[in-house]
Coordinates of C-alpha atoms and ligand atoms in Angstrom, one line a residue:
M134 CA 2.3 20.8 -17.7
N135 CA 3.9 17.8 -18.9
P136 CA 1.5 15.1 -19.8
T137 CA 3.8 12.2 -18.8
V138 CA 3.8 11.0 -15.2
R139 CA 6.0 8.5 -13.9
L140 CA 5.1 6.7 -11.0
A141 CA 6.8 3.9 -8.7
H142 CA 4.2 1.7 -6.6
F143 CA 5.2 -0.8 -4.1
S144 CA 3.7 -2.3 -1.1
D145 CA 3.4 -4.8 1.6
I146 CA 7.3 -4.5 2.9
H147 CA 6.5 -6.0 6.5
V148 CA 9.5 -4.6 8.0
T149 CA 10.2 -6.0 11.4
A150 CA 12.7 -4.5 14.3
P151 CA 15.3 -6.2 16.6
S152 CA 13.3 -5.2 19.7
C153 CA 9.9 -3.9 19.8
S154 CA 7.9 -2.7 23.0
W155 CA 5.5 -5.4 24.3
R156 CA 2.9 -4.7 26.7
L157 CA 1.1 -7.4 28.7
R158 CA -2.2 -7.0 26.5
D159 CA -0.3 -7.7 23.3
W160 CA -0.2 -11.6 24.5
F161 CA -4.0 -11.7 24.4
N162 CA -4.6 -9.8 21.2
K163 CA -3.8 -10.0 17.5
R164 CA -0.3 -9.3 18.0
M165 CA 0.4 -12.8 19.6
S166 CA -0.7 -15.0 16.4
A167 CA 1.1 -12.2 14.3
W168 CA 4.4 -13.2 16.4
L169 CA 3.6 -16.7 16.2
N170 CA 3.2 -16.7 12.4
L171 CA 6.4 -14.7 12.0
R172 CA 8.5 -16.5 14.4
V173 CA 7.1 -20.0 14.8
L174 CA 5.3 -20.6 11.9
G175 CA 8.2 -19.1 9.4
R176 CA 6.6 -16.2 8.0
G177 CA 9.9 -14.2 9.0
K178 CA 12.1 -16.3 6.7
H179 CA 10.2 -15.1 3.7
F180 CA 11.1 -11.5 4.5
R181 CA 14.8 -12.3 5.4
H182 CA 16.3 -9.9 2.8
T183 CA 13.9 -7.0 3.4
D184 CA 16.6 -4.6 4.4
R185 CA 19.0 -5.6 1.3
I186 CA 15.7 -5.1 -1.0
L187 CA 14.9 -1.8 0.3
L188 CA 18.2 -0.5 -0.1
A189 CA 18.2 -1.5 -3.9
L190 CA 14.5 0.0 -4.0
R191 CA 15.8 3.4 -2.7
E192 CA 18.6 3.2 -5.8
E193 CA 15.9 2.3 -8.4
L194 CA 13.6 5.3 -7.0
A195 CA 16.6 7.6 -7.3
E196 CA 17.6 6.2 -10.7
R197 CA 14.5 5.8 -13.0
N198 CA 12.6 9.4 -13.3
F199 CA 10.0 8.9 -11.3
H200 CA 7.6 11.8 -10.2
R201 CA 6.3 10.1 -7.3
V202 CA 6.5 7.2 -5.0
L203 CA 3.2 5.4 -3.9
F204 CA 3.1 2.8 -0.9
S205 CA -0.1 0.8 -0.4
G206 CA 0.5 -0.2 3.1
D207 CA 1.7 -3.1 5.4
A208 CA 4.9 -1.5 6.3
T209 CA 5.0 -3.7 9.4
A210 CA 4.5 -7.1 10.7
M211 CA 3.1 -6.5 14.1
G212 CA 2.2 -2.8 14.1
F213 CA 4.9 -1.8 16.6
E214 CA 6.1 1.6 16.6
E215 CA 9.8 0.3 16.1
E216 CA 8.8 -1.2 13.0
V217 CA 7.1 1.4 11.6
R218 CA 9.7 3.8 12.2
R219 CA 12.4 1.4 10.9
A220 CA 10.3 1.1 7.8
A221 CA 10.2 5.0 7.1
E222 CA 14.2 5.2 8.0
L223 CA 15.1 2.1 5.4
L224 CA 12.6 4.0 2.7
G225 CA 14.3 7.1 3.6
V226 CA 10.9 8.9 3.9
D227 CA 12.3 11.8 5.6
T228 CA 15.2 12.5 3.7
K229 CA 16.0 15.2 1.3
E230 CA 17.3 12.8 -1.2
Q231 CA 14.2 10.8 -1.4
L232 CA 11.3 11.6 -3.7
P233 CA 8.0 13.0 -2.6
G234 CA 5.6 9.9 -1.8
L235 CA 2.0 8.9 -1.0
A236 CA 1.5 6.1 1.7
V237 CA -1.6 4.5 3.1
P238 CA -1.3 2.0 6.2
G239 CA -2.5 -1.7 5.7
N240 CA -4.0 -4.1 8.3
H241 CA -0.6 -5.0 9.7
D242 CA 0.3 -1.3 10.6
Y243 CA -3.0 -1.5 12.9
C244 CA -2.2 -5.0 14.2
T245 CA -4.2 -3.8 17.3
A246 CA -6.7 -0.8 18.1
A247 CA -4.0 0.6 20.5
A248 CA -1.4 0.8 17.3
R249 CA -4.2 2.6 15.2
R250 CA -5.1 4.8 17.6
S251 CA -1.3 5.8 18.4
G252 CA -0.5 7.5 14.8
H253 CA 2.6 6.0 14.5
F254 CA 2.3 5.1 10.9
E255 CA 0.7 8.7 10.3
R256 CA 3.6 10.4 12.3
H257 CA 6.7 8.3 10.7
F258 CA 4.9 8.6 7.2
A259 CA 3.7 12.3 7.5
P260 CA 6.0 13.5 4.9
W261 CA 4.2 10.8 2.4
Q262 CA 1.1 12.2 3.8
D263 CA 0.7 16.0 2.4
G264 CA -2.3 16.9 0.4
A265 CA -5.5 18.4 0.0
R266 CA -7.9 16.9 2.8
V267 CA -11.4 17.4 3.9
A268 CA -12.2 19.1 7.5
D269 CA -8.1 18.7 8.4
E270 CA -9.0 14.7 8.8
I271 CA -5.9 12.6 7.6
Y272 CA -7.8 10.4 5.3
P273 CA -8.5 10.6 2.5
F274 CA -6.0 13.0 0.9
A275 CA -5.1 14.2 -2.5
Q276 CA -2.0 15.1 -4.5
R277 CA -1.8 16.6 -7.8
V278 CA 1.3 15.2 -10.0
G279 CA 1.2 16.9 -13.6
P280 CA -2.3 16.6 -14.9
V281 CA -3.2 13.4 -12.4
W282 CA -4.6 13.5 -8.7
L283 CA -3.5 10.9 -6.7
V284 CA -5.9 10.0 -3.7
G285 CA -4.8 8.2 -0.7
V286 CA -7.7 6.2 1.0
N287 CA -7.3 4.7 4.4
S288 CA -9.0 1.0 4.2
A289 CA -6.9 -0.5 7.0
T290 CA -8.6 -1.2 10.6
A291 CA -7.5 -3.3 13.6
N292 CA -9.2 -6.8 13.8
R293 CA -9.6 -8.8 17.1
W294 CA -9.2 -12.4 16.2
A295 CA -6.3 -13.9 14.7
W296 CA -8.2 -15.0 11.3
D297 CA -9.7 -11.6 10.8
A298 CA -7.5 -9.7 8.2
R299 CA -10.6 -7.5 7.1
G300 CA -10.7 -3.8 6.4
Q301 CA -13.0 -0.9 6.3
V302 CA -13.2 2.5 5.1
G303 CA -15.9 3.9 7.1
A304 CA -19.2 5.9 6.5
T305 CA -17.3 9.2 7.6
Q306 CA -14.4 8.7 5.4
L307 CA -16.6 7.8 2.4
E308 CA -18.3 11.0 2.7
R309 CA -15.2 12.9 3.0
L310 CA -13.9 11.2 0.0
E311 CA -17.1 11.9 -2.0
K312 CA -16.5 15.4 -1.2
L313 CA -12.9 15.6 -1.9
L314 CA -13.2 13.8 -5.4
A315 CA -16.1 16.5 -6.3
S316 CA -13.9 19.4 -4.9
L317 CA -10.5 18.7 -6.8
E318 CA -10.1 20.5 -10.0
P319 CA -10.3 18.6 -13.3
G320 CA -7.7 15.7 -13.9
P321 CA -7.7 11.8 -13.8
R322 CA -8.3 10.7 -10.4
I323 CA -5.8 7.4 -9.3
L324 CA -7.4 5.8 -6.0
V325 CA -4.5 4.1 -3.9
T326 CA -5.4 2.1 -1.0
H327 CA -4.6 -1.4 0.8
Y328 CA -7.2 -3.6 -0.2
P329 CA -8.0 -4.9 -3.5
I330 CA -11.4 -5.3 -5.5
W331 CA -10.5 -8.7 -6.9
L332 CA -8.1 -11.4 -6.5
A333 CA -5.7 -12.5 -9.5
D334 CA -8.1 -14.8 -11.0
G335 CA -11.1 -12.3 -10.7
T336 CA -13.0 -13.8 -8.0
P337 CA -13.6 -11.7 -4.8
E338 CA -11.6 -11.7 -1.8
H339 CA -12.0 -14.2 0.9
A340 CA -14.6 -13.5 3.6
F341 CA -12.1 -12.6 6.3
H342 CA -9.6 -10.9 4.0
G343 CA -11.5 -8.3 2.2
L344 CA -12.9 -4.8 2.7
R345 CA -16.2 -4.7 4.4
D346 CA -17.8 -1.8 2.7
L347 CA -15.9 -2.6 -0.8
D348 CA -19.0 -1.9 -2.7
A349 CA -19.7 1.6 -1.2
L350 CA -16.0 2.4 -1.9
V351 CA -16.4 1.3 -5.7
S352 CA -19.5 3.4 -6.0
V353 CA -17.8 6.6 -4.5
A354 CA -15.0 6.0 -6.6
R355 CA -17.3 5.0 -9.6
R356 CA -19.2 8.8 -9.0
G357 CA -16.1 10.9 -8.3
G358 CA -14.1 10.0 -11.7
V359 CA -11.7 7.3 -10.5
V360 CA -9.7 6.0 -13.5
L361 CA -7.4 3.5 -11.6
W362 CA -7.4 1.6 -8.4
L363 CA -4.0 0.9 -7.0
H364 CA -3.7 -1.5 -4.0
G365 CA -1.3 -4.1 -2.1
H366 CA -2.8 -6.7 0.5
R367 CA -2.4 -9.4 -1.5
H368 CA 1.5 -10.2 -2.3
G369 CA 1.5 -11.6 -5.5
S370 CA 1.4 -8.6 -8.0
Y371 CA -1.5 -8.9 -11.2
H372 CA -3.6 -6.3 -12.7
H373 CA -7.1 -6.5 -13.8
A374 CA -8.4 -4.2 -17.2
H375 CA -11.6 -2.2 -16.6
S376 CA -15.0 -4.1 -17.2
E377 CA -18.7 -3.8 -17.0
H378 CA -18.3 -4.4 -13.3
V379 CA -16.0 -1.7 -12.3
P380 CA -15.2 0.8 -14.7
F381 CA -11.5 1.4 -14.2
P382 CA -8.5 -0.8 -14.0
V383 CA -7.0 -2.4 -11.0
I384 CA -3.4 -2.9 -10.2
C385 CA -2.2 -4.9 -7.3
A386 CA 1.7 -4.1 -6.6
G387 CA 2.0 -7.2 -4.6
S388 CA 4.8 -7.5 -2.0
A389 CA 8.1 -5.7 -2.5
T390 CA 10.3 -7.7 0.1
Q391 CA 8.5 -11.2 0.3
S392 CA 11.0 -14.0 -1.4
G393 CA 9.6 -14.9 -4.8
C394 CA 7.0 -12.1 -4.9
W395 CA 9.7 -9.3 -4.3
S396 CA 8.8 -6.9 -7.1
Y397 CA 7.5 -3.3 -7.4
S398 CA 5.5 -1.4 -10.3
D399 CA 6.9 1.3 -12.8
Y400 CA 4.0 3.3 -14.2
T401 CA 4.4 5.4 -17.5
L402 CA 1.5 7.6 -17.7
N403 CA 0.4 9.3 -20.8
G404 CA -3.1 10.7 -21.4
G405 CA -5.3 7.7 -20.7
H406 CA -2.7 5.4 -21.5
L407 CA -0.6 3.3 -18.8
R408 CA 2.6 1.1 -19.5
G409 CA 3.3 -1.1 -16.3
V410 CA 6.5 -2.7 -15.8
Q411 CA 6.9 -4.9 -13.0
R412 CA 10.4 -4.7 -11.7
I413 CA 11.7 -8.0 -10.0
F414 CA 14.3 -8.0 -7.3
D415 CA 17.2 -10.3 -8.6
E416 CA 18.7 -12.1 -5.3
R417 CA 22.1 -12.8 -7.0
S418 CA 22.8 -9.4 -8.0
G419 CA 20.8 -7.4 -5.6
H420 CA 19.4 -5.3 -8.2
F421 CA 15.9 -5.1 -9.9
R422 CA 15.3 -6.4 -13.4
D423 CA 12.2 -6.2 -15.9
G424 CA 9.4 -8.6 -15.4
R425 CA 6.4 -8.7 -17.0
T426 CA 5.0 -5.6 -18.9
F427 CA 1.5 -4.6 -19.4
E428 CA -0.5 -1.8 -21.2
L429 CA -3.8 -0.4 -20.0
D430 CA -6.5 2.3 -21.2
L431 CA -7.7 4.3 -18.4
P432 CA -11.5 5.7 -18.9
I433 CA -10.3 9.1 -19.5
Ligands
FE2_900 FE1 0.6 -7.8 3.6
FE2_901 FE1 -2.7 -6.6 4.3

């Protein structure tokens, strides 16, 4: 088994679609504030190069000898099916040329309770949700790549209020995660989810932007031998080495498409060593170039 594993990790692409199926109830739920944010308050212009960047990303994924693509959520701006479909198409999720992938949703993909229940994300990203699972439930699921296990955990929920961007894994998924981690054959476990443990400066997430059951998820991850936590949600890229608080490193990919943040992460794993390269989109050339590099030791 080849000990070197190459992974591409990107997040928070926030794809929009030219026309979306608005329902009457959408004018009274979180979708309305998401739309105002996007169209009136100027969030949309920060994502104006999304199509171009995703095209460049696909070229990168084809050229840089990756074994797997990891997407940690927020495919859409407002959780409409048209947006999810478009995001999956732009990424080539269901094409023969595309690499195998792992995808989990973000809070924007479950913008409303109806969006969460619809299963649009799971349907359009199904090729990137293959894996071992417990009791045929979609989440969590695990994929083997060489000696490594990649474990996708759904931490997104629908929220009622405009200011609420919290997530939750939930007690039943946590139980399944505990079982899944215990049942996998030996090998380092890498957790992929939308929500962070910390912000870039090491402080906890803000009250209405974090994971409600973060402590429980960290406990299950710790007991289950997780050696690395990969996430998005925050649009700037950063990482933390392991510490006495969390015994594994944590990496935020940031947004692949937001102006100024636009980057993805390139990882080379060799045994317990990870080399990370932030690949930054260059607006002028339309290609990605190297940004910061970092080295992390995983607790293997
Ligand atoms: Fe996001
Ligand atoms: Fe998010």
